[in-house]
């Protein structure tokens, strides 16, 4: 049980380590856009308003890249665990 | 040759092809020897096919027509919906997809019941599944009746009956396997339609996102139909429509975490071969729906761009009037008619039809699982032989499918937002906290699970239906995010109390084995 508990805690730490900053980032962008709406809607990057960049475009590739990496790591962690258990 | 004047021939041809394909696949995949074959396609669905089917389940008529429609009406604020729907899969990927698949049962009530050895939790789970799925199904039927009626010149009631009969037929005969194959095809039809709707104005006409937003943001003048002054700068800025931060934040939380509690989405992860495949499936889903949600707000904006210059851009007065009156539901078909004529309009109508079929099919199979597998088999007759279980599954599918007809009639006078709000609020505030805590917290007790289910269901109902009786600070457009916090708290407090009074006896006797299944390596 101790071993499973360790594994569970390791997986949870990893998921929270990615999830908490990600959700904080999404909610943070949302709050930034709403609380500083007037300022941010005047800012632009490549002639496209910054708030559109953040909410309508940039969030998607950032999420894809982050979670492709996450799935690779999570699956590798599982393989490592399976090999360890088999070895014992 | 225009929207609303005659039935688009291309739409009829495409819908005819889709129906022919549905009949063929339904009979090809109709063989089901076990209930796992019927409900879960034998748990052998390839990640990419599963991802297309999940995306198709998820992208309902409300998403296909609604996200672009909301962007057309409310500009930048409409994009918040797309963002919430998209990020909904992250919590699912991080906390639930792989462990739920490893647990390897059939339905969400199965998990709560077997994790805590509680029939009461199973019954509450069934109530939650039925509430969420039926509240979700009612607006689909309403959309089917209204939109298909308008686009194909059919009466509201005729559209409802036709759609219910078609879906009931193929879900009942074909089970999850045929439903999955049909959803795969339906997804690519609806995605293809949205892609063309964005591709033609962007690539062929040269209206880039930058140009469209720049034009709208500097526009200040009369609306072409209503004559009211339209302020483009406000439309492209935050808080044009979502003016209350508390409401918007609760809506965003409900969308972000509600997806992880939608039973018709969760059940699809049981169809993956293993936990790793379940994770891979979510990545494909993120790509498929991500592209969709980048495209649809653009389509909403480009329709506004065309509408504001309707005379100069040659938009017919008929389409302009339709947009002014029905922009929320019909911005997408109007875009099809204006930018691609009869051909693109036909593809768009077929896309809307595909979106309705796929989502309702997913909901029927989920409700059938809750009634057939959880109630009839597990509560009333656990010793039922396998062949009879498949029969029960089919009868439950016919029952739920036909229930769509009265549900559609009932929904005709309901507010769509209230029904969808209830579905997402119950999903976010009930299943998400109960499943996350059940998967990751070994010290969660049966009492904690039941308290969580009751808090989520009653809290959502009370805050939506009794909204006017609450003080202003507790009134939310969608209380899902707010009630979710209380559900987490209720689970934690009741579990801690039970553990403090009963000690280890408060925990399920097999919690160690269950944790090993959920988090340990899978057996080959």
Coordinates of C-alpha atoms in Angstrom, one line a residue:
Chain A
X1 CA 0.0 0.0 0.0
X2 CA 2.9 2.4 0.8
X3 CA 4.2 1.9 -2.7
X4 CA 0.8 2.7 -4.3
X5 CA 0.4 5.6 -2.0
X6 CA 3.8 7.0 -3.1
X7 CA 2.8 6.5 -6.7
X8 CA -0.6 8.2 -6.2
X9 CA 1.0 11.2 -4.5
X10 CA 3.7 11.4 -7.2
X11 CA 1.0 11.4 -9.9
X12 CA -1.2 13.9 -8.0
X13 CA 1.8 16.3 -7.5
X14 CA 2.6 16.1 -11.1
X15 CA -1.0 16.7 -12.2
X16 CA -1.4 19.6 -9.7
X17 CA 2.0 21.0 -10.7
X18 CA 0.8 21.4 -14.2
X19 CA -3.0 22.0 -13.6
X20 CA -2.8 24.7 -10.9
X21 CA -0.5 27.1 -12.9
X22 CA -2.4 26.4 -16.1
X23 CA -5.8 27.2 -14.5
X24 CA -4.3 30.2 -12.7
X25 CA -2.9 31.3 -16.1
X26 CA -6.3 31.0 -17.9
X27 CA -8.2 32.7 -15.1
X28 CA -5.4 35.3 -14.7
X29 CA -5.7 36.2 -18.4
X30 CA -9.5 36.4 -18.1
X31 CA -9.2 38.7 -15.0
X32 CA -6.5 40.8 -16.7
X33 CA -8.7 41.3 -19.7
X34 CA -11.7 42.2 -17.7
X35 CA -10.2 44.3 -15.0
X36 CA -7.8 46.1 -17.2
X37 CA -10.1 46.0 -20.2
X38 CA -9.7 49.6 -21.3
X39 CA -5.9 49.6 -21.2
X40 CA -5.5 46.1 -22.8
X41 CA -7.9 46.8 -25.6
X42 CA -5.7 49.6 -26.7
X43 CA -2.6 47.4 -26.9
X44 CA -1.9 45.4 -30.1
X45 CA 0.7 43.0 -31.4
X46 CA 1.1 42.7 -35.2
X47 CA -1.9 44.9 -35.7
X48 CA -4.1 42.5 -33.8
X49 CA -5.5 43.6 -30.3
X50 CA -3.7 42.0 -27.4
X51 CA -6.8 40.7 -25.8
X52 CA -7.8 38.9 -29.0
X53 CA -4.3 37.4 -29.2
X54 CA -4.5 36.1 -25.7
X55 CA -8.1 34.7 -25.6
X56 CA -8.9 33.8 -29.2
X57 CA -5.5 32.6 -30.5
X58 CA -2.5 32.1 -28.2
X59 CA -4.2 30.0 -25.5
X60 CA -4.7 27.2 -28.0
X61 CA -1.1 26.4 -29.1
X62 CA 0.1 27.0 -25.5
X63 CA -2.4 24.4 -24.3
X64 CA -1.5 21.9 -27.0
X65 CA 2.2 22.2 -26.4
X66 CA 1.9 22.0 -22.6
X67 CA -0.4 19.0 -22.6
X68 CA 1.4 17.0 -25.3
X69 CA 4.4 17.3 -23.0
X70 CA 2.3 16.3 -20.0
X71 CA 0.9 13.2 -21.6
X72 CA 4.4 12.1 -22.7
X73 CA 5.7 12.6 -19.2
X74 CA 2.6 10.9 -17.5
X75 CA 2.8 7.9 -19.8
X76 CA 6.6 7.6 -19.3
X77 CA 6.0 7.8 -15.5
X78 CA 3.6 4.9 -15.9
X79 CA 6.0 2.8 -17.9
X80 CA 8.7 3.4 -15.4
X81 CA 6.4 2.4 -12.6
X82 CA 5.3 -0.8 -14.5
X83 CA 9.0 -1.7 -15.0
X84 CA 9.7 -1.1 -11.3
X85 CA 6.8 -3.3 -10.2
X86 CA 7.7 -6.0 -12.6
X87 CA 11.3 -5.9 -11.4
X88 CA 10.2 -6.5 -7.9
Chain B
X1 CA -31.7 30.2 -54.4
X2 CA -31.2 31.6 -50.9
X3 CA -31.6 30.7 -47.3
X4 CA -35.2 30.5 -46.2
X5 CA -36.6 30.6 -49.7
X6 CA -36.2 27.0 -50.7
X7 CA -34.7 23.8 -49.3
X8 CA -31.0 23.7 -50.2
X9 CA -30.6 20.7 -52.6
X10 CA -27.0 20.1 -51.6
X11 CA -28.2 19.8 -48.0
X12 CA -30.7 17.2 -49.0
X13 CA -28.1 15.2 -51.0
X14 CA -25.6 15.4 -48.1
X15 CA -28.2 14.5 -45.4
X16 CA -29.3 11.6 -47.7
X17 CA -25.8 10.3 -48.0
X18 CA -25.3 10.6 -44.2
X19 CA -28.5 8.7 -43.6
X20 CA -27.5 5.9 -46.1
X21 CA -24.1 5.6 -44.4
X22 CA -25.8 5.5 -41.0
X23 CA -28.1 2.7 -42.1
X24 CA -25.1 0.7 -43.5
X25 CA -22.9 1.2 -40.5
X26 CA -25.7 0.5 -38.1
X27 CA -26.3 -2.9 -39.6
X28 CA -22.6 -3.6 -40.1
X29 CA -21.9 -3.1 -36.4
X30 CA -25.1 -4.3 -34.9
X31 CA -23.7 -7.6 -33.5
X32 CA -23.5 -7.2 -29.7
X33 CA -23.0 -10.3 -27.6
X34 CA -22.4 -8.6 -24.3
X35 CA -23.5 -5.4 -22.6
X36 CA -19.8 -4.2 -22.8
X37 CA -20.2 -4.5 -26.6
X38 CA -23.4 -2.5 -26.6
X39 CA -22.5 0.3 -24.1
X40 CA -18.7 0.5 -24.7
X41 CA -18.0 -0.9 -28.2
X42 CA -16.1 -3.8 -26.6
X43 CA -13.5 -1.2 -25.1
X44 CA -11.4 -1.3 -28.3
X45 CA -12.0 2.1 -29.8
X46 CA -8.8 3.6 -31.4
X47 CA -7.7 6.9 -29.9
X48 CA -8.2 9.0 -33.0
X49 CA -11.7 7.6 -33.8
X50 CA -12.6 8.0 -30.2
X51 CA -11.4 11.6 -30.2
X52 CA -13.5 12.4 -33.3
X53 CA -16.5 10.7 -31.7
X54 CA -16.0 12.6 -28.4
X55 CA -15.6 15.9 -30.3
X56 CA -18.8 15.1 -32.2
X57 CA -20.6 14.3 -28.9
X58 CA -19.4 17.6 -27.5
X59 CA -19.9 19.9 -30.4
X60 CA -23.7 20.1 -30.3
X61 CA -25.9 22.3 -32.4
X62 CA -25.4 24.9 -29.6
X63 CA -21.6 24.9 -30.3
X64 CA -21.9 24.6 -34.1
X65 CA -24.4 27.4 -34.4
X66 CA -24.2 29.0 -31.0
X67 CA -20.5 30.0 -30.5
X68 CA -20.3 31.8 -33.9
X69 CA -23.8 33.3 -33.1
X70 CA -22.7 34.6 -29.7
X71 CA -19.5 36.1 -31.3
X72 CA -21.7 37.7 -34.0
X73 CA -24.0 39.2 -31.4
X74 CA -21.6 40.1 -28.6
X75 CA -18.2 40.3 -30.2
X76 CA -15.2 39.6 -27.9
X77 CA -17.3 38.4 -25.0
X78 CA -18.6 35.6 -27.1
X79 CA -15.1 34.2 -27.2
X80 CA -15.3 33.5 -23.5
X81 CA -17.7 30.6 -24.2
X82 CA -15.2 29.1 -26.7
X83 CA -12.4 29.4 -24.2
X84 CA -14.5 27.8 -21.4
X85 CA -15.6 24.9 -23.6
X86 CA -12.0 24.3 -24.8
X87 CA -10.3 24.3 -21.4
X88 CA -13.0 21.9 -20.1
X89 CA -10.9 19.0 -21.2
X90 CA -7.9 19.9 -19.2
X91 CA -9.3 18.9 -15.8
X92 CA -10.5 15.7 -17.4
X93 CA -7.1 14.9 -18.8
X94 CA -5.2 15.8 -15.6
X95 CA -7.4 14.1 -13.0
X96 CA -9.9 11.6 -14.5
X97 CA -9.3 10.2 -18.0
X98 CA -6.7 7.6 -17.2
X99 CA -7.9 6.5 -13.7
X100 CA -11.5 6.2 -14.8
X101 CA -10.5 4.0 -17.7
X102 CA -8.3 1.8 -15.4
X103 CA -11.2 1.4 -13.1
X104 CA -13.0 -0.1 -16.1
X105 CA -16.7 -0.1 -15.4
X106 CA -19.6 1.0 -17.6
X107 CA -21.0 4.3 -16.3
X108 CA -20.4 7.1 -13.9
X109 CA -22.9 5.7 -11.3
X110 CA -20.9 2.5 -11.5
X111 CA -17.8 4.3 -10.2
X112 CA -19.5 6.0 -7.3
X113 CA -21.4 2.8 -6.4
X114 CA -18.4 0.4 -6.6
X115 CA -15.8 2.8 -5.1
X116 CA -18.0 3.3 -2.0
X117 CA -20.1 0.1 -2.0
X118 CA -23.3 2.1 -1.9
X119 CA -26.6 1.5 -3.7
X120 CA -27.8 4.9 -2.5
X121 CA -24.8 6.5 -4.2
X122 CA -25.6 4.6 -7.4
X123 CA -29.2 5.8 -7.3
X124 CA -28.1 9.4 -6.7
X125 CA -25.6 9.0 -9.6
X126 CA -28.4 7.8 -11.9
X127 CA -30.5 10.8 -10.9
X128 CA -27.5 13.1 -11.7
X129 CA -26.9 11.4 -15.0
X130 CA -30.6 11.7 -16.0
X131 CA -30.9 15.3 -15.0
X132 CA -27.7 16.4 -16.8
X133 CA -28.4 14.3 -19.9
X134 CA -32.1 15.2 -20.2
X135 CA -31.5 18.9 -19.5
X136 CA -28.8 18.7 -22.2
X137 CA -31.0 16.8 -24.6
X138 CA -34.0 19.2 -24.4
X139 CA -32.2 22.2 -25.9
X140 CA -30.7 19.9 -28.6
X141 CA -34.3 18.9 -29.5
X142 CA -35.4 22.5 -29.3
X143 CA -32.5 23.5 -31.7
X144 CA -33.3 20.6 -33.9
X145 CA -37.0 21.6 -34.1
X146 CA -36.3 25.3 -34.7
X147 CA -33.2 25.4 -36.8
X148 CA -33.9 22.3 -39.0
X149 CA -37.5 23.5 -39.3
X150 CA -36.3 26.9 -40.6
X151 CA -33.6 25.5 -42.9
X152 CA -35.5 22.6 -44.3
X153 CA -39.0 24.2 -44.3
X154 CA -40.4 21.7 -41.8
X155 CA -42.8 22.1 -38.9
X156 CA -41.2 22.2 -35.4
X157 CA -43.1 19.0 -34.4
X158 CA -42.2 17.2 -37.6
X159 CA -38.5 18.0 -37.2
X160 CA -38.5 16.7 -33.6
X161 CA -40.3 13.4 -34.5
X162 CA -38.0 12.7 -37.5
X163 CA -34.8 13.4 -35.6
X164 CA -35.9 11.3 -32.6
X165 CA -36.9 8.4 -34.8
X166 CA -33.6 8.4 -36.8
X167 CA -31.4 8.5 -33.7
X168 CA -33.4 6.0 -31.7
X169 CA -33.1 3.6 -34.7
X170 CA -29.4 3.7 -35.0
X171 CA -28.5 3.8 -31.3
X172 CA -30.9 0.9 -30.5
X173 CA -29.8 -1.3 -33.3
X174 CA -26.1 -0.4 -33.6
X175 CA -25.1 0.3 -29.9
X176 CA -21.9 2.2 -29.1
X177 CA -19.9 0.8 -32.0
X178 CA -22.3 2.0 -34.7
X179 CA -22.8 5.3 -32.8
X180 CA -19.0 5.8 -32.7
X181 CA -18.6 5.2 -36.4
X182 CA -21.5 7.5 -37.2
X183 CA -20.2 10.2 -34.8
X184 CA -16.8 10.0 -36.5
X185 CA -18.4 10.8 -39.9
X186 CA -20.7 13.4 -38.4
X187 CA -17.7 15.1 -36.8
X188 CA -15.8 15.5 -40.0
X189 CA -19.0 16.8 -41.8
X190 CA -19.5 19.5 -39.1
X191 CA -15.8 20.3 -38.8
X192 CA -15.5 20.5 -42.6
X193 CA -18.5 22.9 -42.8
X194 CA -16.9 25.2 -40.1
X195 CA -13.5 25.0 -41.9
X196 CA -15.0 26.0 -45.2
X197 CA -17.0 28.8 -43.5
X198 CA -13.7 30.3 -42.2
X199 CA -11.6 29.3 -45.2
X200 CA -13.7 31.0 -47.9
X201 CA -13.8 34.5 -46.3
X202 CA -10.2 34.3 -45.0
X203 CA -8.4 32.8 -48.0
X204 CA -10.6 33.4 -51.0
X205 CA -12.0 36.8 -50.1
X206 CA -9.0 37.9 -48.1
X207 CA -10.8 39.1 -44.9
X208 CA -8.1 38.3 -42.3
X209 CA -9.0 38.2 -38.6
X210 CA -6.8 41.4 -38.2
X211 CA -8.7 43.3 -40.9
X212 CA -12.1 42.2 -39.7
X213 CA -11.5 43.2 -36.0
X214 CA -9.8 46.4 -37.1
X215 CA -12.7 47.4 -39.3
X216 CA -15.4 46.6 -36.6
X217 CA -13.5 48.3 -33.8
X218 CA -13.4 51.6 -35.7
X219 CA -17.0 51.4 -36.9
X220 CA -19.5 53.6 -35.2
X221 CA -22.8 54.1 -37.0
X222 CA -26.4 52.9 -37.5
X223 CA -27.2 49.2 -37.6
X224 CA -28.3 48.4 -41.2
X225 CA -31.7 47.1 -40.1
X226 CA -32.6 48.5 -36.7
X227 CA -30.9 51.8 -37.2
X228 CA -29.6 51.8 -33.6
X229 CA -26.1 53.1 -33.2
X230 CA -23.6 50.3 -33.2
X231 CA -20.4 50.9 -31.2
X232 CA -17.7 48.7 -32.7
X233 CA -15.0 49.7 -30.1
X234 CA -17.3 48.5 -27.3
X235 CA -18.2 45.3 -29.2
X236 CA -14.5 44.4 -29.7
X237 CA -13.7 45.2 -26.1
X238 CA -14.2 43.0 -22.9
X239 CA -17.4 43.5 -20.9
X240 CA -19.7 44.5 -23.8
X241 CA -22.2 41.8 -22.8
X242 CA -20.7 40.0 -19.8
X243 CA -20.7 43.0 -17.6
X244 CA -20.8 41.3 -14.1
X245 CA -17.4 39.9 -13.2
X246 CA -18.8 37.5 -10.5
X247 CA -21.3 36.0 -13.0
X248 CA -18.7 35.7 -15.7
X249 CA -16.2 34.0 -13.5
X250 CA -18.8 31.5 -12.2
X251 CA -19.8 30.8 -15.8
X252 CA -16.1 30.3 -16.8
X253 CA -15.6 27.9 -13.9
X254 CA -18.8 25.9 -14.7
X255 CA -17.7 25.5 -18.3
X256 CA -14.1 24.7 -17.3
X257 CA -15.1 22.0 -14.8
X258 CA -18.6 21.0 -16.1
X259 CA -17.1 19.2 -19.0
X260 CA -15.3 16.8 -16.7
X261 CA -18.7 15.9 -15.1
X262 CA -20.7 15.4 -18.3
X263 CA -21.7 11.7 -18.3
X264 CA -21.9 11.3 -22.1
X265 CA -18.3 12.6 -22.4
X266 CA -17.0 10.5 -19.4
X267 CA -18.5 7.3 -20.6
X268 CA -16.5 7.5 -23.8
X269 CA -13.3 7.1 -21.9
X270 CA -14.4 3.7 -20.8
X271 CA -14.3 2.7 -24.5
X272 CA -10.6 3.3 -24.8
X273 CA -8.4 0.2 -24.6
X274 CA -6.4 1.4 -21.6
X275 CA -5.5 4.4 -19.5
X276 CA -2.7 5.6 -21.8
X277 CA -5.0 5.5 -24.8
X278 CA -7.5 7.5 -22.8
X279 CA -4.9 10.3 -22.2
X280 CA -3.9 10.2 -25.9
X281 CA -7.5 10.5 -26.8
X282 CA -7.8 13.8 -24.9
X283 CA -4.8 15.3 -26.8
X284 CA -6.5 14.5 -30.1
X285 CA -9.8 16.0 -28.8
X286 CA -7.9 19.2 -27.7
X287 CA -6.6 19.6 -31.3
X288 CA -9.9 18.9 -33.0
X289 CA -12.1 21.1 -30.8
X290 CA -9.3 23.7 -30.4
X291 CA -9.3 24.3 -34.2
X292 CA -13.1 24.4 -34.1
X293 CA -13.1 27.0 -31.4
X294 CA -10.5 29.2 -33.1
X295 CA -12.6 29.1 -36.3
X296 CA -16.1 29.7 -35.0
X297 CA -15.5 33.1 -33.3
X298 CA -13.8 34.3 -36.5
X299 CA -16.9 33.2 -38.4
X300 CA -19.1 35.2 -36.0
X301 CA -16.9 38.3 -36.5
X302 CA -16.7 38.0 -40.2
X303 CA -20.5 37.8 -40.4
X304 CA -20.7 41.0 -38.3
X305 CA -18.1 42.6 -40.7
X306 CA -20.3 41.6 -43.7
X307 CA -23.5 42.7 -42.0
X308 CA -22.2 46.2 -41.1
X309 CA -21.4 46.7 -44.8
X310 CA -24.3 44.7 -46.2
X311 CA -25.1 47.1 -49.0
X312 CA -21.5 47.5 -50.1
X313 CA -20.8 43.8 -49.8
X314 CA -23.9 42.8 -51.8
X315 CA -25.6 40.9 -48.9
X316 CA -29.2 40.5 -49.8
X317 CA -31.8 42.4 -47.8
X318 CA -33.4 39.1 -47.0
X319 CA -30.2 37.7 -45.4
X320 CA -29.6 41.0 -43.6
X321 CA -33.0 40.9 -42.0
X322 CA -32.6 37.3 -41.0
X323 CA -29.3 38.2 -39.3
X324 CA -30.9 41.1 -37.4
X325 CA -33.8 38.8 -36.2
X326 CA -32.1 35.4 -35.7
X327 CA -28.3 36.2 -35.6
X328 CA -27.8 34.1 -32.5
X329 CA -28.9 30.8 -34.2
X330 CA -28.5 31.6 -37.9
X331 CA -25.2 33.5 -38.2
X332 CA -23.6 30.3 -39.4
X333 CA -26.1 29.4 -42.1
X334 CA -26.2 33.0 -43.3
X335 CA -22.4 33.0 -43.6
X336 CA -22.7 29.8 -45.7
X337 CA -25.3 31.4 -47.9
X338 CA -23.5 34.7 -48.3
X339 CA -19.9 33.5 -48.8
X340 CA -20.5 30.2 -50.6
X341 CA -24.0 30.3 -52.0
X342 CA -26.3 27.2 -52.3
X343 CA -23.4 24.8 -52.1
X344 CA -21.9 26.0 -48.8
X345 CA -25.3 26.6 -47.3
X346 CA -26.1 22.9 -48.1
X347 CA -22.9 21.8 -46.4
X348 CA -23.7 24.0 -43.3
X349 CA -27.2 22.6 -43.0
X350 CA -25.8 19.1 -43.2
X351 CA -23.2 20.1 -40.5
X352 CA -26.0 21.4 -38.2
X353 CA -27.9 18.1 -38.8
X354 CA -24.7 16.1 -38.0
X355 CA -24.1 18.1 -34.8
X356 CA -27.7 17.4 -33.6
X357 CA -27.6 13.7 -34.4
X358 CA -24.2 13.0 -32.8
X359 CA -24.9 14.8 -29.5
X360 CA -28.3 13.3 -29.0
X361 CA -27.1 9.8 -29.9
X362 CA -24.4 10.2 -27.2
X363 CA -26.9 11.4 -24.7
X364 CA -29.3 8.5 -25.5
X365 CA -26.7 5.8 -25.0
X366 CA -25.6 7.4 -21.7
X367 CA -29.2 7.6 -20.3
X368 CA -29.8 4.1 -21.6
X369 CA -26.7 3.0 -19.6
X370 CA -28.0 4.7 -16.4
X371 CA -31.5 3.2 -16.7
X372 CA -30.6 -0.2 -18.2
X373 CA -27.3 -1.0 -16.6
X374 CA -27.4 0.9 -13.3
X375 CA -31.1 0.7 -12.4
X376 CA -32.6 -2.3 -14.0
X377 CA -29.6 -4.6 -13.8
X378 CA -27.6 -3.5 -10.8
X379 CA -30.4 -2.3 -8.5
X380 CA -33.3 -4.6 -9.4
X381 CA -31.7 -7.7 -11.0
X382 CA -28.0 -8.2 -10.5
X383 CA -28.1 -11.8 -11.6
X384 CA -29.6 -11.1 -15.0
X385 CA -27.9 -13.2 -17.8
X386 CA -25.7 -11.3 -20.3
X387 CA -28.1 -11.8 -23.3
X388 CA -31.0 -10.3 -21.4
X389 CA -28.8 -7.3 -20.4
X390 CA -28.3 -6.5 -24.1
X391 CA -32.0 -6.7 -24.6
X392 CA -32.5 -4.4 -21.6
X393 CA -30.0 -2.0 -23.1
X394 CA -31.9 -1.9 -26.4
X395 CA -35.3 -1.3 -24.6
X396 CA -33.8 1.5 -22.5
X397 CA -32.4 3.1 -25.7
X398 CA -35.8 3.0 -27.4
X399 CA -37.4 4.5 -24.2
X400 CA -34.9 7.3 -23.9
X401 CA -34.8 8.0 -27.7
X402 CA -38.6 8.3 -27.9
X403 CA -38.6 10.4 -24.7
X404 CA -36.8 13.0 -26.9
X405 CA -40.2 13.7 -28.6
X406 CA -42.1 14.9 -25.5
X407 CA -38.9 16.5 -24.3
X408 CA -38.7 18.5 -27.5
X409 CA -42.3 19.6 -27.2
X410 CA -41.8 20.6 -23.5
X411 CA -38.6 22.5 -24.4
X412 CA -40.4 24.6 -27.0
X413 CA -41.4 27.2 -24.5
X414 CA -38.3 26.9 -22.2
X415 CA -35.3 29.1 -22.1
X416 CA -32.3 27.2 -23.7
X417 CA -29.9 29.0 -21.4
X418 CA -31.7 27.8 -18.3
X419 CA -31.6 24.1 -19.5
X420 CA -28.0 24.1 -20.6
X421 CA -27.1 26.1 -17.5
X422 CA -28.7 23.4 -15.3
X423 CA -26.8 20.6 -17.1
X424 CA -23.4 22.3 -16.8
X425 CA -24.1 23.5 -13.3
X426 CA -25.0 19.9 -12.1
X427 CA -22.1 18.4 -14.0
X428 CA -19.6 20.9 -12.5
X429 CA -21.0 20.9 -9.0
X430 CA -21.8 17.2 -8.6
X431 CA -19.8 14.7 -10.7
X432 CA -16.6 16.7 -11.0
X433 CA -15.9 17.0 -7.2
X434 CA -17.2 13.5 -6.4
X435 CA -15.1 11.9 -9.1
X436 CA -11.9 13.9 -8.4
X437 CA -12.1 13.3 -4.7
X438 CA -13.1 9.6 -5.2
X439 CA -10.1 9.0 -7.5
X440 CA -7.4 10.9 -5.5
X441 CA -8.4 10.9 -1.9
X442 CA -8.3 7.4 -0.2
X443 CA -9.9 8.8 3.0
X444 CA -13.1 9.8 1.2
X445 CA -16.0 8.0 2.8
X446 CA -19.4 6.8 1.6
X447 CA -21.1 9.6 3.6
X448 CA -18.8 12.1 1.9
X449 CA -19.8 10.8 -1.5
X450 CA -23.5 10.9 -0.8
X451 CA -23.1 14.4 0.8
X452 CA -21.3 15.6 -2.4
X453 CA -23.9 14.2 -4.7
X454 CA -26.8 15.7 -2.7
X455 CA -25.1 19.1 -2.3
X456 CA -24.3 19.3 -6.0
X457 CA -27.8 18.3 -7.3
X458 CA -29.9 20.3 -4.8
X459 CA -27.5 23.3 -4.6
X460 CA -27.7 23.7 -8.4
X461 CA -31.5 23.4 -8.5
X462 CA -31.9 25.7 -5.6
X463 CA -29.6 28.4 -7.0
X464 CA -31.1 28.3 -10.5
X465 CA -34.8 27.8 -9.9
X466 CA -34.9 29.8 -6.6
X467 CA -32.6 32.5 -7.9
X468 CA -35.0 35.4 -7.3
X469 CA -35.4 34.4 -3.6
X470 CA -31.6 34.7 -3.0
X471 CA -29.7 37.9 -2.0
X472 CA -28.2 39.7 -4.9
X473 CA -24.6 38.6 -4.1
X474 CA -25.7 35.0 -4.3
X475 CA -27.5 35.3 -7.6
X476 CA -25.5 33.9 -10.5
X477 CA -26.3 33.4 -14.2
X478 CA -24.6 30.0 -13.9
X479 CA -23.9 29.0 -10.3
X480 CA -22.0 25.8 -11.3
X481 CA -18.6 27.2 -10.2
X482 CA -19.9 28.5 -6.9
X483 CA -21.8 25.3 -5.9
X484 CA -18.8 23.2 -6.9
X485 CA -16.8 24.8 -4.1
X486 CA -19.5 23.8 -1.6
X487 CA -19.6 20.3 -2.9
X488 CA -15.8 19.9 -2.3
X489 CA -16.3 21.3 1.1
X490 CA -19.2 19.0 1.9
X491 CA -17.3 15.9 0.8
X492 CA -14.2 17.0 2.9
X493 CA -16.2 17.9 6.0
X494 CA -18.5 14.8 6.1
X495 CA -15.6 12.4 5.3
X496 CA -13.4 14.0 8.0
X497 CA -16.3 13.8 10.5
X498 CA -17.0 10.1 9.6
X499 CA -13.3 9.2 9.9
X500 CA -13.0 11.0 13.2
X501 CA -16.0 9.2 14.7
X502 CA -15.5 5.7 13.1
X503 CA -11.8 5.6 12.3
X504 CA -10.7 3.1 9.6
X505 CA -14.1 1.5 9.6
X506 CA -15.5 4.6 7.9
X507 CA -13.5 3.8 4.8
X508 CA -14.5 1.2 2.2
X509 CA -12.9 -2.2 3.1
X510 CA -11.2 -2.5 -0.3
X511 CA -9.9 1.1 -0.6
X512 CA -6.3 -0.2 -1.0
X513 CA -7.1 -2.4 -3.9
X514 CA -9.2 0.3 -5.6
X515 CA -6.3 2.8 -5.2
X516 CA -3.9 0.2 -6.7
X517 CA -6.3 -0.2 -9.7
X518 CA -6.7 3.5 -10.2
X519 CA -3.1 4.5 -9.9
X520 CA -1.0 1.4 -10.3
X521 CA 0.3 -0.1 -13.5
X522 CA -2.2 -1.7 -15.8
X523 CA -2.1 -5.5 -16.2
X524 CA -1.3 -6.5 -19.8

